[in-house]
CSV table of C-alpha atoms in Angstrom, one decimal:
chain,number,residue,atom,x,y,z
A,531,MET,CA,22.6,65.6,239.1
A,532,THR,CA,23.9,65.6,235.6
A,533,LEU,CA,27.5,66.5,234.3
A,534,GLU,CA,26.0,69.5,232.6
A,535,THR,CA,24.5,70.9,235.6
A,536,LEU,CA,27.4,70.1,238.1
A,537,GLU,CA,29.0,73.4,239.1
A,538,TYR,CA,32.6,73.4,239.8
A,539,THR,CA,32.7,76.9,241.2
A,540,GLU,CA,31.4,75.7,244.6
A,541,ALA,CA,34.3,75.8,247.1
A,542,SER,CA,33.2,72.5,248.7
A,543,LEU,CA,33.8,70.7,245.3
A,544,PRO,CA,37.3,69.5,244.2
A,545,PRO,CA,38.9,71.7,241.7
A,546,GLY,CA,39.1,70.7,238.2
A,547,SER,CA,37.1,70.6,234.9
A,548,LEU,CA,34.6,68.5,233.3
A,549,GLY,CA,35.6,69.5,229.9
A,550,LEU,CA,33.1,68.8,227.1
A,551,PRO,CA,29.6,67.5,227.6
A,552,ILE,CA,29.6,63.5,227.8
A,553,VAL,CA,33.0,63.5,226.3
A,554,GLY,CA,34.6,65.2,229.2
A,555,GLU,CA,38.5,65.4,229.0
A,556,SER,CA,38.6,61.9,227.4
A,557,LEU,CA,40.6,62.9,224.4
A,558,GLU,CA,43.1,64.8,226.4
A,559,PHE,CA,43.5,61.9,228.7
A,560,ILE,CA,44.2,59.6,225.8
A,561,LYS,CA,46.6,61.9,224.0
A,562,ASN,CA,48.6,63.3,227.0
A,563,LYS,CA,50.5,60.6,228.9
A,564,ASN,CA,51.2,63.2,231.5
A,565,PHE,CA,47.6,64.1,231.9
A,566,ILE,CA,47.4,63.2,235.8
A,567,SER,CA,50.7,64.9,236.8
A,568,ASP,CA,50.0,68.0,234.8
A,569,HIS,CA,46.6,68.2,236.5
A,570,GLN,CA,48.2,67.6,239.9
A,571,LYS,CA,50.5,70.5,239.2
A,572,LYS,CA,47.6,72.7,238.3
A,573,TYR,CA,45.0,71.6,240.9
A,574,GLY,CA,46.9,69.8,243.7
A,575,ASN,CA,46.6,66.2,245.1
A,576,ILE,CA,42.8,66.1,244.7
A,577,PHE,CA,41.1,67.2,241.4
A,578,ILE,CA,38.0,66.1,239.4
A,579,THR,CA,37.7,65.4,235.7
A,580,SER,CA,35.2,63.6,233.5
A,581,LEU,CA,36.4,60.6,231.5
A,582,PHE,CA,34.2,58.6,229.1
A,583,GLY,CA,31.0,60.1,230.7
A,584,THR,CA,31.9,59.8,234.3
A,585,PRO,CA,33.0,62.1,236.9
A,586,ILE,CA,36.2,60.9,238.5
A,587,VAL,CA,38.1,62.3,241.6
A,588,PHE,CA,41.7,61.8,241.5
A,589,VAL,CA,43.2,61.4,245.0
A,590,GLY,CA,46.7,61.3,246.2
A,591,GLY,CA,48.1,61.7,249.7
A,592,GLY,CA,48.4,59.3,252.7
A,593,ASP,CA,45.4,60.4,254.9
A,594,GLU,CA,43.1,61.0,251.8
A,595,VAL,CA,43.9,57.5,250.3
A,596,ASN,CA,43.7,55.8,253.8
A,597,PHE,CA,40.2,57.4,254.2
A,598,ILE,CA,39.1,55.6,250.9
A,599,LEU,CA,40.7,52.2,251.7
A,600,SER,CA,39.4,52.3,255.2
A,601,ASN,CA,35.7,53.1,254.5
A,602,GLU,CA,34.9,50.1,252.2
A,603,ASN,CA,31.2,49.4,252.3
A,604,LYS,CA,30.5,52.7,254.2
A,605,PHE,CA,31.4,55.3,251.6
A,606,PHE,CA,33.1,53.2,248.8
A,607,GLN,CA,32.9,50.1,246.9
A,608,ALA,CA,35.3,48.1,244.7
A,609,PHE,CA,34.9,49.1,241.1
A,610,PRO,CA,36.3,46.9,238.4
A,611,VAL,CA,37.5,48.7,235.2
A,612,GLY,CA,38.0,47.4,231.6
A,613,ASN,CA,37.5,43.6,231.3
A,614,VAL,CA,38.4,42.6,234.9
A,615,LYS,CA,34.9,41.3,235.8
A,616,SER,CA,34.5,39.0,232.9
A,617,LEU,CA,38.1,37.8,233.0
A,618,LEU,CA,38.3,37.3,236.9
A,619,GLY,CA,34.9,35.8,237.1
A,620,GLU,CA,31.9,36.9,239.2
A,621,TYR,CA,32.7,35.0,242.3
A,622,SER,CA,36.3,36.4,242.5
A,623,LEU,CA,37.2,37.7,245.8
A,624,SER,CA,38.2,41.1,244.3
A,625,LEU,CA,34.7,41.5,242.9
A,626,GLN,CA,32.8,40.6,245.9
A,627,THR,CA,31.4,43.2,248.3
A,628,GLY,CA,29.9,43.6,251.7
A,629,GLU,CA,29.6,40.7,254.1
A,630,THR,CA,30.1,38.3,251.3
A,631,HIS,CA,33.5,39.8,250.7
A,632,LEU,CA,34.4,39.7,254.3
A,633,LYS,CA,33.4,36.2,255.0
A,634,ARG,CA,35.2,34.9,251.8
A,635,ARG,CA,38.4,36.9,252.7
A,636,LYS,CA,38.5,35.5,256.3
A,637,LEU,CA,38.2,31.9,254.9
A,638,ILE,CA,40.9,32.4,252.2
A,639,LEU,CA,43.2,34.1,254.7
A,640,LYS,CA,43.6,30.7,256.5
A,641,ALA,CA,45.4,29.4,253.3
A,642,PHE,CA,48.2,31.8,254.2
A,643,SER,CA,48.6,30.9,257.9
A,644,PRO,CA,52.0,31.6,259.5
A,645,ARG,CA,52.4,27.7,259.9
A,646,ARG,CA,51.9,27.0,256.1
A,647,LEU,CA,54.3,29.8,255.4
A,648,ALA,CA,57.0,28.6,257.5
A,649,SER,CA,56.8,25.2,256.1
A,650,TYR,CA,57.0,26.5,252.6
A,651,GLN,CA,60.5,28.1,253.1
A,652,GLU,CA,62.4,25.0,252.1
A,653,THR,CA,60.6,24.8,248.7
A,654,ILE,CA,61.1,28.5,248.0
A,655,HIS,CA,64.8,28.0,248.7
A,656,ALA,CA,64.9,25.1,246.3
A,657,ILE,CA,63.3,26.7,243.5
A,658,THR,CA,65.2,29.9,243.9
A,659,GLN,CA,68.4,28.0,243.7
A,660,SER,CA,67.6,26.2,240.6
A,661,TYR,CA,66.9,29.5,238.8
A,662,ILE,CA,70.1,31.0,240.1
A,663,ASN,CA,71.9,27.9,238.6
A,664,LYS,CA,70.0,28.4,235.3
A,665,TRP,CA,70.9,32.1,235.0
A,666,ALA,CA,74.6,31.5,235.7
A,667,LYS,CA,74.7,29.2,232.7
A,668,THR,CA,73.1,31.7,230.4
A,669,ASP,CA,74.9,34.4,228.4
A,670,SER,CA,72.2,36.9,229.2
A,671,PHE,CA,68.5,37.0,230.2
A,672,LYS,CA,65.6,39.4,230.7
A,673,TRP,CA,65.0,39.4,234.3
A,674,TYR,CA,61.3,40.3,233.9
A,675,ASP,CA,60.6,37.2,231.9
A,676,GLU,CA,62.6,35.0,234.1
A,677,LEU,CA,61.0,36.2,237.3
A,678,ARG,CA,57.6,35.7,235.6
A,679,ASN,CA,58.4,32.1,235.3
A,680,TYR,CA,59.9,31.9,238.9
A,681,THR,CA,57.1,33.5,240.7
A,682,PHE,CA,54.7,31.3,238.7
A,683,ASP,CA,56.6,28.0,239.7
A,684,ILE,CA,56.3,29.1,243.3
A,685,ALA,CA,52.7,30.2,243.2
A,686,SER,CA,51.6,27.2,241.3
A,687,LYS,CA,53.4,24.9,243.7
A,688,TYR,CA,51.9,26.6,246.8
A,689,LEU,CA,48.5,27.0,245.4
A,690,ILE,CA,47.8,23.6,243.6
A,691,SER,CA,50.9,21.5,244.2
A,692,LEU,CA,51.9,21.8,240.6
A,693,ASP,CA,55.8,21.4,239.9
A,694,ASN,CA,57.5,23.4,237.2
A,695,GLY,CA,54.2,25.1,236.6
A,696,SER,CA,56.0,27.6,234.2
A,697,GLU,CA,56.7,24.8,231.7
A,698,THR,CA,53.0,23.8,231.5
A,699,LYS,CA,49.9,24.8,229.4
A,700,LEU,CA,48.6,26.3,232.6
A,701,CYS,CA,51.2,28.9,232.5
A,702,GLU,CA,50.9,29.5,228.8
A,703,TYR,CA,47.2,30.2,229.1
A,704,PHE,CA,47.6,32.1,232.4
A,705,LYS,CA,49.9,34.5,230.8
A,706,SER,CA,47.7,35.2,227.8
A,707,TRP,CA,44.6,35.6,230.2
A,708,SER,CA,46.5,38.0,232.6
A,709,ASN,CA,47.9,40.0,229.6
A,710,GLY,CA,44.2,41.2,228.8
A,711,LEU,CA,43.1,41.6,232.4
A,712,PHE,CA,43.3,45.4,232.4
A,713,ALA,CA,42.8,45.9,228.7
A,714,ILE,CA,40.1,48.4,227.9
A,715,ALA,CA,39.4,47.4,224.4
A,716,PRO,CA,36.0,45.3,223.8
A,717,PRO,CA,36.6,41.6,223.0
A,718,LEU,CA,36.6,42.1,219.3
A,719,PRO,CA,38.2,39.4,216.9
A,720,PHE,CA,42.1,39.4,217.0
A,721,THR,CA,42.3,41.7,220.0
A,722,LYS,CA,44.2,40.9,223.2
A,723,THR,CA,41.0,41.0,225.1
A,724,ARG,CA,39.4,38.4,222.8
A,725,LYS,CA,42.5,36.0,223.2
A,726,SER,CA,42.5,36.5,226.8
A,727,LEU,CA,38.8,35.3,227.1
A,728,VAL,CA,39.5,32.4,224.9
A,729,ASP,CA,42.4,31.3,227.0
A,730,ARG,CA,40.5,31.9,230.1
A,731,LYS,CA,38.2,29.1,229.2
A,732,LYS,CA,41.1,26.8,228.6
A,733,LEU,CA,42.7,28.0,231.8
A,734,ILE,CA,39.5,27.4,233.7
A,735,LYS,CA,39.2,23.9,232.2
A,736,LEU,CA,42.7,22.9,233.4
A,737,VAL,CA,41.9,24.1,236.9
A,738,ASP,CA,38.6,22.3,236.9
A,739,GLU,CA,40.4,19.0,235.9
A,740,ILE,CA,42.7,19.4,238.9
A,741,ILE,CA,39.6,19.8,241.1
A,742,GLN,CA,37.9,16.9,239.8
A,743,ASP,CA,40.9,14.6,240.3
A,744,ARG,CA,41.0,16.0,243.8
A,745,LEU,CA,37.2,15.1,244.4
A,746,SER,CA,37.7,11.6,243.3
A,747,SER,CA,40.8,10.9,245.5
A,748,SER,CA,41.2,10.4,248.9
A,749,GLN,CA,44.8,11.9,249.0
A,750,THR,CA,45.4,15.0,251.0
A,751,TYR,CA,47.4,18.0,250.0
A,752,ASP,CA,49.1,20.8,251.9
A,753,ASP,CA,48.2,23.5,249.4
A,754,ALA,CA,45.7,26.4,249.1
A,755,LEU,CA,43.4,24.5,246.8
A,756,PHE,CA,42.8,21.8,249.2
A,757,HIS,CA,42.1,24.3,251.9
A,758,LEU,CA,39.5,26.0,249.8
A,759,MET,CA,37.8,22.8,248.9
A,760,ASP,CA,37.6,21.5,252.4
A,761,ALA,CA,37.0,24.8,254.2
A,762,GLU,CA,33.4,25.7,255.5
A,763,LEU,CA,31.8,29.1,255.9
A,764,GLU,CA,30.4,30.0,259.3
A,765,ASP,CA,27.0,28.6,258.4
A,766,GLY,CA,28.7,25.2,257.5
A,767,GLU,CA,28.3,25.9,253.7
A,768,LYS,CA,31.3,25.0,251.3
A,769,LEU,CA,32.5,26.9,248.4
A,770,SER,CA,31.1,25.7,245.0
A,771,VAL,CA,33.5,24.4,242.5
A,772,GLU,CA,32.9,27.3,240.3
A,773,GLU,CA,33.9,29.8,243.1
A,774,VAL,CA,36.9,27.8,243.9
A,775,LYS,CA,38.1,28.0,240.3
A,776,HIS,CA,37.6,31.7,240.4
A,777,GLN,CA,39.5,32.3,243.6
A,778,ILE,CA,42.5,30.1,242.4
A,779,LEU,CA,42.6,32.3,239.3
A,780,LEU,CA,42.8,35.5,241.6
A,781,LEU,CA,45.4,34.0,243.9
A,782,LEU,CA,47.6,32.8,241.0
A,783,PHE,CA,47.5,36.4,239.6
A,784,ALA,CA,48.2,38.1,243.0
A,785,GLY,CA,51.0,35.6,243.7
A,786,HIS,CA,52.6,35.9,240.5
A,787,GLU,CA,52.2,39.1,238.4
A,788,THR,CA,52.4,41.7,241.3
A,789,LEU,CA,55.4,39.9,242.8
A,790,THR,CA,57.0,39.7,239.4
A,791,SER,CA,56.9,43.4,239.4
A,792,SER,CA,58.3,43.8,242.8
A,793,LEU,CA,61.1,41.5,242.3
A,794,CYS,CA,62.1,43.1,239.0
A,795,SER,CA,62.2,46.4,240.7
A,796,LEU,CA,64.3,45.2,243.3
A,797,CYS,CA,66.8,43.8,241.0
A,798,ARG,CA,66.8,47.0,239.0
A,799,ASN,CA,67.3,49.1,242.2
A,800,LEU,CA,70.2,47.0,243.5
A,801,SER,CA,71.8,47.1,240.1
A,802,LEU,CA,71.8,50.9,239.9
A,803,HIS,CA,72.9,51.5,243.4
A,804,PRO,CA,76.3,49.5,243.9
A,805,ASP,CA,76.9,51.1,247.3
A,806,ILE,CA,73.5,49.7,248.6
A,807,LEU,CA,74.2,46.3,247.1
A,808,SER,CA,77.6,46.2,248.8
A,809,ARG,CA,76.1,46.8,252.2
A,810,CYS,CA,73.5,44.0,251.5
A,811,LYS,CA,76.4,41.7,250.7
A,812,GLU,CA,78.2,42.6,253.7
A,813,GLU,CA,75.2,41.7,255.9
A,814,GLN,CA,74.6,38.5,254.1
A,815,SER,CA,78.2,37.4,254.5
A,816,ASN,CA,77.2,36.8,258.2
A,817,ILE,CA,74.2,34.7,257.5
A,818,PRO,CA,74.1,31.0,256.9
A,819,HIS,CA,73.2,29.4,253.5
A,820,ASN,CA,69.5,29.0,253.1
A,821,PRO,CA,68.6,30.7,256.3
A,822,ASP,CA,65.4,30.4,258.2
A,823,ILE,CA,64.1,33.8,257.2
A,824,ASN,CA,61.8,34.2,260.3
A,825,GLN,CA,64.7,33.6,262.6
A,826,SER,CA,67.5,35.5,260.8
A,827,SER,CA,68.2,39.2,261.5
A,828,MET,CA,68.6,41.1,258.2
A,829,PRO,CA,67.6,44.7,259.2
A,830,TYR,CA,69.5,46.4,256.2
A,831,LEU,CA,67.9,44.0,253.6
A,832,ASP,CA,64.5,44.6,255.3
A,833,LYS,CA,64.9,48.3,254.7
A,834,VAL,CA,65.9,47.8,251.2
A,835,LEU,CA,62.8,45.8,250.5
A,836,LEU,CA,60.7,48.2,252.0
A,837,GLU,CA,62.1,51.1,250.1
A,838,SER,CA,62.0,49.1,246.7
A,839,MET,CA,58.1,48.8,247.3
A,840,ARG,CA,57.8,52.3,248.1
A,841,ILE,CA,59.6,53.8,245.1
A,842,VAL,CA,57.8,51.4,242.7
A,843,PRO,CA,54.7,49.8,244.3
A,844,SER,CA,53.5,46.8,242.2
A,845,VAL,CA,50.0,48.4,242.2
A,846,VAL,CA,50.2,52.0,241.7
A,847,SER,CA,46.5,53.0,241.8
A,848,GLY,CA,42.9,51.7,241.9
A,849,PHE,CA,39.2,52.7,241.5
A,850,ARG,CA,36.4,52.8,244.0
A,851,LYS,CA,32.7,54.0,243.5
A,852,VAL,CA,31.1,56.4,245.9
A,853,LEU,CA,28.4,54.7,247.7
A,854,LYS,CA,27.3,57.8,249.8
A,855,GLU,CA,28.1,61.5,249.6
A,856,CYS,CA,31.3,62.2,251.8
A,857,GLU,CA,34.2,64.4,252.0
A,858,ILE,CA,37.8,63.7,251.2
A,859,GLY,CA,40.6,66.2,252.0
A,860,GLY,CA,37.8,68.8,252.7
A,861,TYR,CA,36.1,68.4,249.3
A,862,LYS,CA,32.7,67.2,248.7
A,863,VAL,CA,32.3,63.8,246.7
A,864,GLU,CA,29.0,62.9,245.3
A,865,LYS,CA,27.3,59.5,245.3
A,866,GLY,CA,27.7,57.8,242.0
A,867,TRP,CA,31.1,59.3,241.2
A,868,LEU,CA,34.4,57.3,240.9
A,869,VAL,CA,37.4,58.0,242.9
A,870,PHE,CA,40.9,57.1,241.5
A,871,TYR,CA,43.4,56.7,244.4
A,872,GLN,CA,47.1,57.0,243.8
A,873,ILE,CA,49.6,54.8,245.8
A,874,ASP,CA,52.6,56.1,243.9
A,875,PHE,CA,51.7,59.7,244.5
A,876,THR,CA,51.3,59.0,248.2
A,877,HIS,CA,54.7,57.2,248.2
A,878,TYR,CA,56.3,60.4,246.9
A,879,ASN,CA,55.2,62.7,249.7
A,880,LYS,CA,57.9,65.2,250.3
A,881,GLU,CA,57.0,65.7,253.9
A,882,THR,CA,57.4,62.1,254.7
A,883,TYR,CA,60.3,61.3,252.2
A,884,PRO,CA,62.6,64.1,251.8
A,885,ASN,CA,64.0,63.0,248.4
A,886,PRO,CA,61.0,60.9,247.2
A,887,HIS,CA,62.1,60.0,243.8
A,888,SER,CA,65.6,58.7,245.1
A,889,PHE,CA,66.2,55.2,246.2
A,890,ASN,CA,67.1,55.5,249.8
A,891,PRO,CA,66.7,52.6,252.4
A,892,GLU,CA,67.4,55.0,255.1
A,893,ASN,CA,63.8,56.4,254.7
A,894,PHE,CA,63.1,53.5,256.9
A,895,ASN,CA,65.9,54.0,259.5
A,896,PRO,CA,65.4,57.2,261.5
A,897,ALA,CA,63.6,56.9,264.9
A,898,GLU,CA,60.8,59.1,263.8
A,899,HIS,CA,60.0,56.5,261.1
A,900,LYS,CA,59.8,53.5,263.2
A,901,GLU,CA,55.9,53.4,262.5
A,902,LEU,CA,56.1,54.4,259.0
A,903,VAL,CA,55.3,50.8,257.6
A,904,LYS,CA,52.2,51.0,259.5
A,905,SER,CA,51.1,54.6,258.5
A,906,SER,CA,48.9,55.8,255.7
A,907,ASN,CA,52.1,57.1,254.0
A,908,TYR,CA,53.2,53.6,253.1
A,909,ILE,CA,50.7,51.4,251.4
A,910,PRO,CA,52.4,49.0,248.8
A,911,PHE,CA,49.8,46.3,249.7
A,912,GLY,CA,46.9,48.5,249.8
A,913,GLY,CA,44.8,49.0,252.8
A,914,GLY,CA,41.5,48.4,254.7
A,915,VAL,CA,39.4,45.2,254.1
A,916,ARG,CA,41.1,44.9,250.7
A,917,GLU,CA,44.7,44.9,251.8
A,918,CYS,CA,46.7,42.3,249.7
A,919,ILE,CA,45.6,38.9,251.1
A,920,GLY,CA,49.1,37.5,250.3
A,921,LYS,CA,51.3,40.1,251.7
A,922,ASP,CA,53.2,37.8,254.1
A,923,PHE,CA,53.7,35.4,251.4
A,924,ALA,CA,55.0,38.0,249.2
A,925,MET,CA,57.5,39.3,251.8
A,926,LEU,CA,58.8,35.7,252.5
A,927,GLU,CA,59.3,35.1,248.8
A,928,MET,CA,61.1,38.4,248.2
A,929,LYS,CA,63.4,38.1,251.2
A,930,ILE,CA,64.4,34.5,250.3
A,931,PHE,CA,65.0,35.5,246.8
A,932,ALA,CA,67.1,38.7,247.7
A,933,SER,CA,69.1,36.8,250.5
A,934,SER,CA,69.9,34.0,248.0
A,935,LEU,CA,70.8,36.2,245.1
A,936,ILE,CA,72.8,38.7,247.0
A,937,SER,CA,74.8,36.1,249.0
A,938,GLN,CA,75.5,34.1,245.9
A,939,CYS,CA,75.7,36.2,242.7
A,940,ASP,CA,77.2,39.1,241.0
A,941,TRP,CA,75.4,40.6,238.0
A,942,GLU,CA,75.3,43.4,235.6
A,943,LEU,CA,72.8,45.2,233.5
A,944,LEU,CA,73.9,45.1,229.9
A,945,PRO,CA,74.2,48.4,228.2
A,946,ASN,CA,71.9,50.0,225.4
A,947,GLN,CA,68.7,49.0,227.1
A,948,ASN,CA,65.9,51.2,228.3
A,949,LEU,CA,65.5,51.1,232.0
A,950,GLU,CA,62.4,53.3,232.3
A,951,TYR,CA,59.1,51.8,233.5
A,952,ASP,CA,55.9,50.9,231.8
A,953,LEU,CA,53.4,51.3,234.6
A,954,VAL,CA,50.3,49.6,232.8
A,955,PRO,CA,49.1,47.1,233.6
A,956,LEU,CA,51.8,46.8,236.2
A,957,PRO,CA,55.2,48.5,236.5
A,958,ARG,CA,58.0,46.7,234.5
A,959,PRO,CA,61.2,47.9,232.9
A,960,LYS,CA,60.5,48.7,229.3
A,961,ASP,CA,63.2,46.3,227.9
A,962,GLY,CA,62.8,43.7,230.4
A,963,LEU,CA,66.0,44.3,232.5
A,964,ILE,CA,68.7,42.5,230.2
A,965,THR,CA,71.2,41.0,232.6
A,966,LYS,CA,74.3,39.0,232.8
A,967,LEU,CA,74.8,36.9,236.1
A,968,ARG,CA,77.5,34.7,237.6
A,969,ILE,CA,77.8,32.8,240.8
A,970,ASN,CA,80.7,33.9,243.3
């Protein structure tokens, strides 16, 4: 079935327009930054278009998105866009499918066991305190830039036992590599994509040197790299060095870039809502310094964290390829199409959240919302077999950071800055969230 012969007058197909032959609606998509929202107003939360020669179904809504995420390998398959495949590497967990993906995921999950996370609290507290002390001595700083270094220090320590990772060449190459990860442009000379590919080689070389040192040493490490090198699959086979390198790149990205976005959003939301911050401070005043997060009761902070990830999820959308014809929300979706699911749209469901664009931790308070965090209307970490593998690590780090910051510091956002978000590749305040901070 070609784009030219596909008829959108059929009731069973999603509403929408293919636009021009081959080109589809690509030109309008490029020119109109409100392309998606305009189409949603016109067609509803499910519509079809054609971009760059491919029919794409845009999908929002908890049940509909949950259907996509929970039917991996049956109706849908992960689909990397742009230069993701060449930059992550063919062995990356995010690109693997079927049984291979499930077996690798099960193995990697062991690196994030509750025991390992509990033992890492002290390290996160120490790194957090060092950054708070640094920020207090600075006239002003961009929270996004600083949090990028902060999360890299924590991730590199946890994953490869590297101290002060943000001050190393590894971080320099990593930032360049990740900046091009979702770029669409081909790797032509002087492009972001080209530099990203060049620095990926340097990054892989540094990771390989660490692995080779481990292979020639009898020393043991309590980090994710040691686990990946030592772990065995169900048939007794071990991961190759090449695959280990690719998985470490993915884990660095997942434990760094997405968490940076979430923490920056938390700081922004607390800054813009002093009444909520005041309640957080009151709660923290009754909690000891550097608490055991797993043993401390912080119910209001828990709600604030959940709401912050609702209103600005660190990953707002994703693609899947349709493996088999199916129905989404009552509409027929053809094999070979792409579906573009929208987490942010799902989080703004008015039936679930009465004022969806307002920051309100009480969304997670009423009795009828007790199961909300388990429902298809709240998916900040995705869902199904591709749910974020480090979500417990992320929540631990966010809670330690928030508890330390709120209990020790006062801060203010400096005037004359743009607080709106750039959403691509990941949400971040346009001017980086320029801040002045002091310790109480």
